[in-house]
Coordinates of C-alpha atoms in Angstrom, one line a residue:
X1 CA -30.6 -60.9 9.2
X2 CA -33.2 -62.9 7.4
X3 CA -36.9 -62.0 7.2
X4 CA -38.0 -65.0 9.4
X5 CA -35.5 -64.1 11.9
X6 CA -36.5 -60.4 12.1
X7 CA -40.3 -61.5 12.6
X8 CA -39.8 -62.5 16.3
X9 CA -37.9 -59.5 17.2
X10 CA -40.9 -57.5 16.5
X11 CA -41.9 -56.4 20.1
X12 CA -38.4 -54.7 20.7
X13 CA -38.8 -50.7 21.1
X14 CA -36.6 -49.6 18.3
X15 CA -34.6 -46.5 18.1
X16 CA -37.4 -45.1 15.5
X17 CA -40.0 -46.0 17.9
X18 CA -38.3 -44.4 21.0
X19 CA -38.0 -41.2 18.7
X20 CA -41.8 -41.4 17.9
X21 CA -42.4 -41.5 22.3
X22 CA -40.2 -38.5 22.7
X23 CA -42.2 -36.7 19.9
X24 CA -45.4 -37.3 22.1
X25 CA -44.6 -35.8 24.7
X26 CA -44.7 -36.4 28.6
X27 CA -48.4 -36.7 28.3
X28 CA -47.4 -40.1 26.7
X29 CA -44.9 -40.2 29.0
X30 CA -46.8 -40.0 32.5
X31 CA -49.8 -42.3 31.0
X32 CA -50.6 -45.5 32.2
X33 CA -51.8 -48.3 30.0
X34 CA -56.1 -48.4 30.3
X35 CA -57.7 -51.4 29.5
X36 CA -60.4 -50.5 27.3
X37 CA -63.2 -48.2 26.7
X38 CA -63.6 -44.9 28.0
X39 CA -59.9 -44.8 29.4
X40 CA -58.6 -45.9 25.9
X41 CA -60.6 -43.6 24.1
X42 CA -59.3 -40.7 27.0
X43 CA -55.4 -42.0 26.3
X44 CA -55.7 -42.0 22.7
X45 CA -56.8 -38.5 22.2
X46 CA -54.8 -37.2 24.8
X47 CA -51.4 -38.7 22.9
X48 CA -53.4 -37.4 19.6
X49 CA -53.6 -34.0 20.9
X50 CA -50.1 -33.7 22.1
X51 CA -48.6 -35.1 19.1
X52 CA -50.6 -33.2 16.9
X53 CA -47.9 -30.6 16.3
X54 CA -45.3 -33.1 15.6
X55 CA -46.4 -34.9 12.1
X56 CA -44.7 -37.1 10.1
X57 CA -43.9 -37.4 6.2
X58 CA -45.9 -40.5 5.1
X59 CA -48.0 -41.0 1.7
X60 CA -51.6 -40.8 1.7
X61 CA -53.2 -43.7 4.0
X62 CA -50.2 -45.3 4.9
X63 CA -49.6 -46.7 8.3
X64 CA -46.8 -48.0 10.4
X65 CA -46.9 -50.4 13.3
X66 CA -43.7 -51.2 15.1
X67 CA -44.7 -53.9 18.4
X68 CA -45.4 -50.7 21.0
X69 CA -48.4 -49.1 21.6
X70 CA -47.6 -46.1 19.0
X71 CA -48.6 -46.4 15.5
X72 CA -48.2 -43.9 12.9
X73 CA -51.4 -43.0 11.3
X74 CA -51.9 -40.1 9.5
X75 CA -48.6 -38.9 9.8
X76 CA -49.0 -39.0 13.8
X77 CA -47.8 -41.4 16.6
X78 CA -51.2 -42.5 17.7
X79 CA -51.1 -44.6 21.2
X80 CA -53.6 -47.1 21.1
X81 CA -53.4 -47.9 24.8
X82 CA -51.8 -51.6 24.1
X83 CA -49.3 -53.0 22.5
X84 CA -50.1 -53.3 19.0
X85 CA -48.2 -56.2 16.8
X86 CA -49.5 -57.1 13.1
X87 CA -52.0 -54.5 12.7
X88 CA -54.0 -54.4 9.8
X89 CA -57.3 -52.9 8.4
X90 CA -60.8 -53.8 7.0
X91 CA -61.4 -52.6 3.3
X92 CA -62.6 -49.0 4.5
X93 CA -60.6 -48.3 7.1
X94 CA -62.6 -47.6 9.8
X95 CA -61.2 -50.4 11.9
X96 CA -58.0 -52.3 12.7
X97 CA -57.1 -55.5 13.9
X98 CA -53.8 -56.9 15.8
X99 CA -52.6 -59.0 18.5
X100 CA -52.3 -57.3 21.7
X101 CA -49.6 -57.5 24.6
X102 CA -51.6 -61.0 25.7
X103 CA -51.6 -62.3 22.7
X104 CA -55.3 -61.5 22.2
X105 CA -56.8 -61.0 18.5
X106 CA -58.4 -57.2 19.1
X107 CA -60.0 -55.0 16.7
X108 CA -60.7 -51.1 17.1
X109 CA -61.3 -47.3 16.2
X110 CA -58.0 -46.2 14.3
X111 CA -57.5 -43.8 17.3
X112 CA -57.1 -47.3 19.1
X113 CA -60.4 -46.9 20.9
X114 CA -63.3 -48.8 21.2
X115 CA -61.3 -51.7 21.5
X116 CA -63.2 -55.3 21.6
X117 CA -61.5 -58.8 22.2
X118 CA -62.8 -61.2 19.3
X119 CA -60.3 -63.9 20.5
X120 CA -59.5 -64.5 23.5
X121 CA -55.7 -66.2 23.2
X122 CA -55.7 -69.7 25.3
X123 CA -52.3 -68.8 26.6
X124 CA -50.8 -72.0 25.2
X125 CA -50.6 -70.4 21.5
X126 CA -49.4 -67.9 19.1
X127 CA -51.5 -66.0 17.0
X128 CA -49.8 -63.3 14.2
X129 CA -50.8 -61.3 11.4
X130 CA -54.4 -61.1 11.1
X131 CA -55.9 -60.2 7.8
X132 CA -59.6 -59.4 6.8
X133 CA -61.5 -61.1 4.9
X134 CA -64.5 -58.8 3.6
X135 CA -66.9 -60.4 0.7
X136 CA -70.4 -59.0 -0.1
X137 CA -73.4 -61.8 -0.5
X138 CA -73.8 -63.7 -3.9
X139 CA -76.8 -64.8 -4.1
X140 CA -77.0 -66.6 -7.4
X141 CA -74.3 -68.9 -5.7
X142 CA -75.9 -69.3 -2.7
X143 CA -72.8 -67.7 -0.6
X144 CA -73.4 -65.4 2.1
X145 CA -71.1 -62.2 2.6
X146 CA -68.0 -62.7 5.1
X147 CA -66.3 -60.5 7.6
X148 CA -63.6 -62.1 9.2
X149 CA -60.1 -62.2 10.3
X150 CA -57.8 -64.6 8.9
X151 CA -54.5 -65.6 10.9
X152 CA -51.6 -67.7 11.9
X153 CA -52.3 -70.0 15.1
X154 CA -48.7 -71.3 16.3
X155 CA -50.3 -74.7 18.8
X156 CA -48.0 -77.2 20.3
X157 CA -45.5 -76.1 17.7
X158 CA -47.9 -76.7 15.1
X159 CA -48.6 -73.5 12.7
X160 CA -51.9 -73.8 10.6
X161 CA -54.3 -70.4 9.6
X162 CA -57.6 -70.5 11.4
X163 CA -60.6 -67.8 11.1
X164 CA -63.0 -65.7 13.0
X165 CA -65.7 -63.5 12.9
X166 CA -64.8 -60.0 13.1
X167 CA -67.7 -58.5 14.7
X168 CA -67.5 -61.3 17.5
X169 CA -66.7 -61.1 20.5
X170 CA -64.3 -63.2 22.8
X171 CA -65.1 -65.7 20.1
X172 CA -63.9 -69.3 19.1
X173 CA -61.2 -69.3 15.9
X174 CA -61.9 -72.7 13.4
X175 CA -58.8 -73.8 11.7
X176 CA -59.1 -73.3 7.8
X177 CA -58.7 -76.6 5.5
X178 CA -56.5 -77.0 3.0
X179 CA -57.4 -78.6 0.2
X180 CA -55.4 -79.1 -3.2
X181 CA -56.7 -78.2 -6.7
X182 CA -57.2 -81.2 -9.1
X183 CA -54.6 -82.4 -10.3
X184 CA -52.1 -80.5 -7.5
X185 CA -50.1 -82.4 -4.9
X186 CA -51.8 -82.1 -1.5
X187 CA -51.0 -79.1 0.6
X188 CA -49.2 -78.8 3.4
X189 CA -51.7 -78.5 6.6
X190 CA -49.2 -77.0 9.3
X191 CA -46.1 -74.3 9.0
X192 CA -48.3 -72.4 7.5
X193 CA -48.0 -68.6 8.4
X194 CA -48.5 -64.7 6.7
X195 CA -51.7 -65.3 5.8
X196 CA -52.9 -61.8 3.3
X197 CA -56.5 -61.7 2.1
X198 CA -56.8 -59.5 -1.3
X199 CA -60.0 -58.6 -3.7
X200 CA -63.7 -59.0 -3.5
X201 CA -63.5 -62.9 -3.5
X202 CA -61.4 -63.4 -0.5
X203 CA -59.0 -64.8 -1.8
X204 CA -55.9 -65.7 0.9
X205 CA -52.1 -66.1 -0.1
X206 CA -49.8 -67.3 2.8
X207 CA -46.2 -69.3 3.4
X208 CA -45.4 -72.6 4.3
X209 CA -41.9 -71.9 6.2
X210 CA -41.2 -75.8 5.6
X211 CA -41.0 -75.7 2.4
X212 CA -40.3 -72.2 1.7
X213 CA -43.6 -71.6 -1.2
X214 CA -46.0 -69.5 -1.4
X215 CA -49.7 -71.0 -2.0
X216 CA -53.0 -68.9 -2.7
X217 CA -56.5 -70.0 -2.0
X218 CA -59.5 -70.0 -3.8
X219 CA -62.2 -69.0 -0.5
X220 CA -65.3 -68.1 -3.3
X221 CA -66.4 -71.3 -4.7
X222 CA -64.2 -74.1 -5.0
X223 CA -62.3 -73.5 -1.4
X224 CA -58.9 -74.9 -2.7
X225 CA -55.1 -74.1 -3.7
X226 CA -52.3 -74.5 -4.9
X227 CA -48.5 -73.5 -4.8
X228 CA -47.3 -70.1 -6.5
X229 CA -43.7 -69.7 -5.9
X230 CA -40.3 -69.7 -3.9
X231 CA -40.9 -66.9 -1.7
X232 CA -42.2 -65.3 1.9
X233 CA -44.3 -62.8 3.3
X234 CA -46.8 -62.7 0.9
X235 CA -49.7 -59.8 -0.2
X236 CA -52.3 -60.3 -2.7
X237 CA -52.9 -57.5 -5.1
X238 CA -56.8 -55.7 -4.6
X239 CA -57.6 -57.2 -8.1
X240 CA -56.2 -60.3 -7.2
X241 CA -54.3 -60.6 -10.1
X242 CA -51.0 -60.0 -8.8
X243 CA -48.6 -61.5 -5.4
X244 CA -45.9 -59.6 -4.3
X245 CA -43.6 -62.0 -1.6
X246 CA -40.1 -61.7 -0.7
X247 CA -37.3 -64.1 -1.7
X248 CA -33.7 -64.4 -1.0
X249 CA -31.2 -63.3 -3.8
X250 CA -27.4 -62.9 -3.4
X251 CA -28.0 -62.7 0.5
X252 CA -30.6 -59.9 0.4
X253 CA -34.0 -60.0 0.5
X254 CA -35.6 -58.7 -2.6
X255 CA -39.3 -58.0 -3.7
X256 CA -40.5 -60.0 -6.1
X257 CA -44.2 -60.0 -8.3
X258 CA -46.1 -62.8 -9.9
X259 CA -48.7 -61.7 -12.3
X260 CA -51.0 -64.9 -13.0
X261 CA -53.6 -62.1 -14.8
X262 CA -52.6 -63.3 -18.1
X263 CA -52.2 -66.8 -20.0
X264 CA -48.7 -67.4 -18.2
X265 CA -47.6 -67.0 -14.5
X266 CA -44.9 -64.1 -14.8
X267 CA -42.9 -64.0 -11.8
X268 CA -40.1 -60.4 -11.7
X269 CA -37.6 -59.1 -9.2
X270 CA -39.0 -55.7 -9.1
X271 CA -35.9 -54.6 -6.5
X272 CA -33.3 -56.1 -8.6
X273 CA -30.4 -53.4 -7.6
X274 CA -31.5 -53.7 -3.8
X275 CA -28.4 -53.4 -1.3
X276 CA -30.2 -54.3 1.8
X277 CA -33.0 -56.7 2.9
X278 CA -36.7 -55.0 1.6
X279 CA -39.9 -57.4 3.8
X280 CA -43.2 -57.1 4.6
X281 CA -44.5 -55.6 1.7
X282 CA -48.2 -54.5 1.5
X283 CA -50.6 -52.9 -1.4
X284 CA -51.5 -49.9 -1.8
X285 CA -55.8 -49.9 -2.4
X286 CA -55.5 -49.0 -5.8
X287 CA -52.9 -51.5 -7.0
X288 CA -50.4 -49.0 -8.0
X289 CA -47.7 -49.1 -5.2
X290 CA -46.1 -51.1 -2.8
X291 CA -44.7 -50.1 0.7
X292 CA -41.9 -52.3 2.1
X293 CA -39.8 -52.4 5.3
X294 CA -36.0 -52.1 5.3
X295 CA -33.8 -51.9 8.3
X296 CA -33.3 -47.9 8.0
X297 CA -36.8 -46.9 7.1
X298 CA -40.3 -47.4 5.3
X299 CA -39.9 -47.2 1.1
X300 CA -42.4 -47.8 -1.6
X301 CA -42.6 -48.8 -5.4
X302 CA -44.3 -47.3 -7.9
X303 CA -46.2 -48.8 -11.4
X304 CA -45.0 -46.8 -14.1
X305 CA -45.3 -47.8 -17.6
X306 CA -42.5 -49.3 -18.2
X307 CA -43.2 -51.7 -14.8
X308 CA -42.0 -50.6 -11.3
X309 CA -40.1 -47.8 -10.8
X310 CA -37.2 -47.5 -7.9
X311 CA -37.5 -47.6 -4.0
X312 CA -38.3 -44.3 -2.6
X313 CA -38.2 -43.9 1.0
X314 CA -41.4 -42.8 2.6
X315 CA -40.6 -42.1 6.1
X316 CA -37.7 -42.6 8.9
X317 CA -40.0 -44.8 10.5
X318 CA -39.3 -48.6 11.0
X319 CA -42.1 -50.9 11.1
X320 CA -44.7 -53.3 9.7
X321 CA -46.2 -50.7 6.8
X322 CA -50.2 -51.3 5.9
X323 CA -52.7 -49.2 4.0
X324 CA -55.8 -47.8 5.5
X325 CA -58.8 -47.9 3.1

């Protein structure tokens, strides 16, 4: 099964997630579903507390979402009193975004408490993996600092990335323009989806599913972009001097990395012997390793000296894998 294909089977309860429920318990069990607040932050500790013998093996800071309410954080299966699809975090860590069961754009505590709506989803649309954008203020360029959430709005059957604030509430997404580099073709203003925001500039890399490219944005100064290369699923590197996307090769999906850091673009399979389809891969905050999904589990890749080492698998656990701070 393709990448794209496996992206709208995402809600499914998977076996590894049905293991992670019996691990927490009947308290998990016998608990209702609250809606926010005080009953969220009541639900989340309770499933905290009864899953706090049963741990699993994950690197430092790496999460795991799977489409249920239960997401691996710390090595424990956290219920965050919704379901949680595309989670991700802000730079620190201290809070998460993700689409709920309505289709809502939510943001809360990592226990999945303190949960606040800052999009309320029309109903007719959509909306998949949110990304932050955090910049501090430059003032010498006149550019205030940003803290918002970057995502993919499918409308009428239209896909485009829009924004919005992340400290809003129930508040109103703006599409994002487009606009080419000098020079550049224009760019492709719909099918547009997987938006990642990397560095201290904001920059955002994404896929156009029509034409199968990767693009990256410039949101500091200029506000334009361009296309990168043949891929999908795309994550920007925290220095932003590196992509890593997914692309097809002898009918698996393989990782691959562009470095544009130097004078020359150099684009590398960095899963060249893999035997099954790696996706979704995200960064590790210091640049050094990736974590990637693959149908039996959660691996990572390591920098060595010599350029990526081999996959080694981090946990059991199949989901969408993200670093917290």
């Amino acid at each position: 099964m393709s990448a794209r294909n496996r992206r709208s089977t995402a809600a499914v309860v998977t076996a590894g997630a049905a293991a992670l429920l019996a691990l927490c318990g009947a308290a998990a069990n016998a608990m209702a579903a609250p809606s926010s607040g005080g009953a969220a932050r009541s639900s989340a500790a309770m499933v905290a507390a009864a899953s706090s013998a049963h741990t699993l093996t994950v690197p430092r800071g790496l999460t795991i979402s799977d489409g249920t309410r239960h997401v691996v954080v710390g090595g424990r299966s956290i219920d965050f009193g919704t379901v949680v699809r595309d989670l991700a975090w802000n730079p620190g860590g201290s809070k998460a975004a993700f689409v709920d069961g309505h289709g809502n754009l939510v943001v809360s505590d990592p226990d999945g408490s303190h949960r606040v709506t800052v999009a309320v989803n029309p109903g007719t649309q959509t909306w998949s993996h949110p990304t932050w954008q955090v910049t501090a203020a430059d003032r010498q360029n006149q550019i205030p600092a940003k803290n918002n959430l970057v995502f993919s709005a499918k409308i009428h059957g239209k896909t485009v990335l829009e924004k919005v604030k992340a400290t809003g509430n129930h508040g109103t997404p703006a599409k994002i323009s487009l606009n080419s580099e000098p020079g550049e073709a224009n760019l492709p203003q719909t099918d547009n989806t997987w938006p990642n925001v990397g560095g201290s500039y904001g920059t955002t890399v994404y896929e156009n599913t029509h034409d199968g490219e990767v693009y990256i944005r410039d949101d500091y100064l200029r506000q334009q972009g361009r296309a990168l290369a043949k891929g999908s699923e795309p994550a920007l590197s925290p220095d932003n001097e590196e992509v890593v996307f997914v692309r097809s090769v002898h009918g698996h999906d393989h990782l691959f990395v562009e470095d544009f850091g130097g004078s020359a673009p150099v684009v590398k399979d960095v899963t060249p012997h893999a035997t099954t389809d790696y996706t979704e891969p995200a960064w590790s905050p210091n640049g050094k390793t990736i974590a990637f999904r693959a149908p039996n589990g959660t691996y990572t890749i390591t920098k060595t000296a010599h350029g990526f080492g081999a996959p080694v698998k981090a946990s059991s656990h199949t989901g969408l894998p993200a670093y917290r701070g």
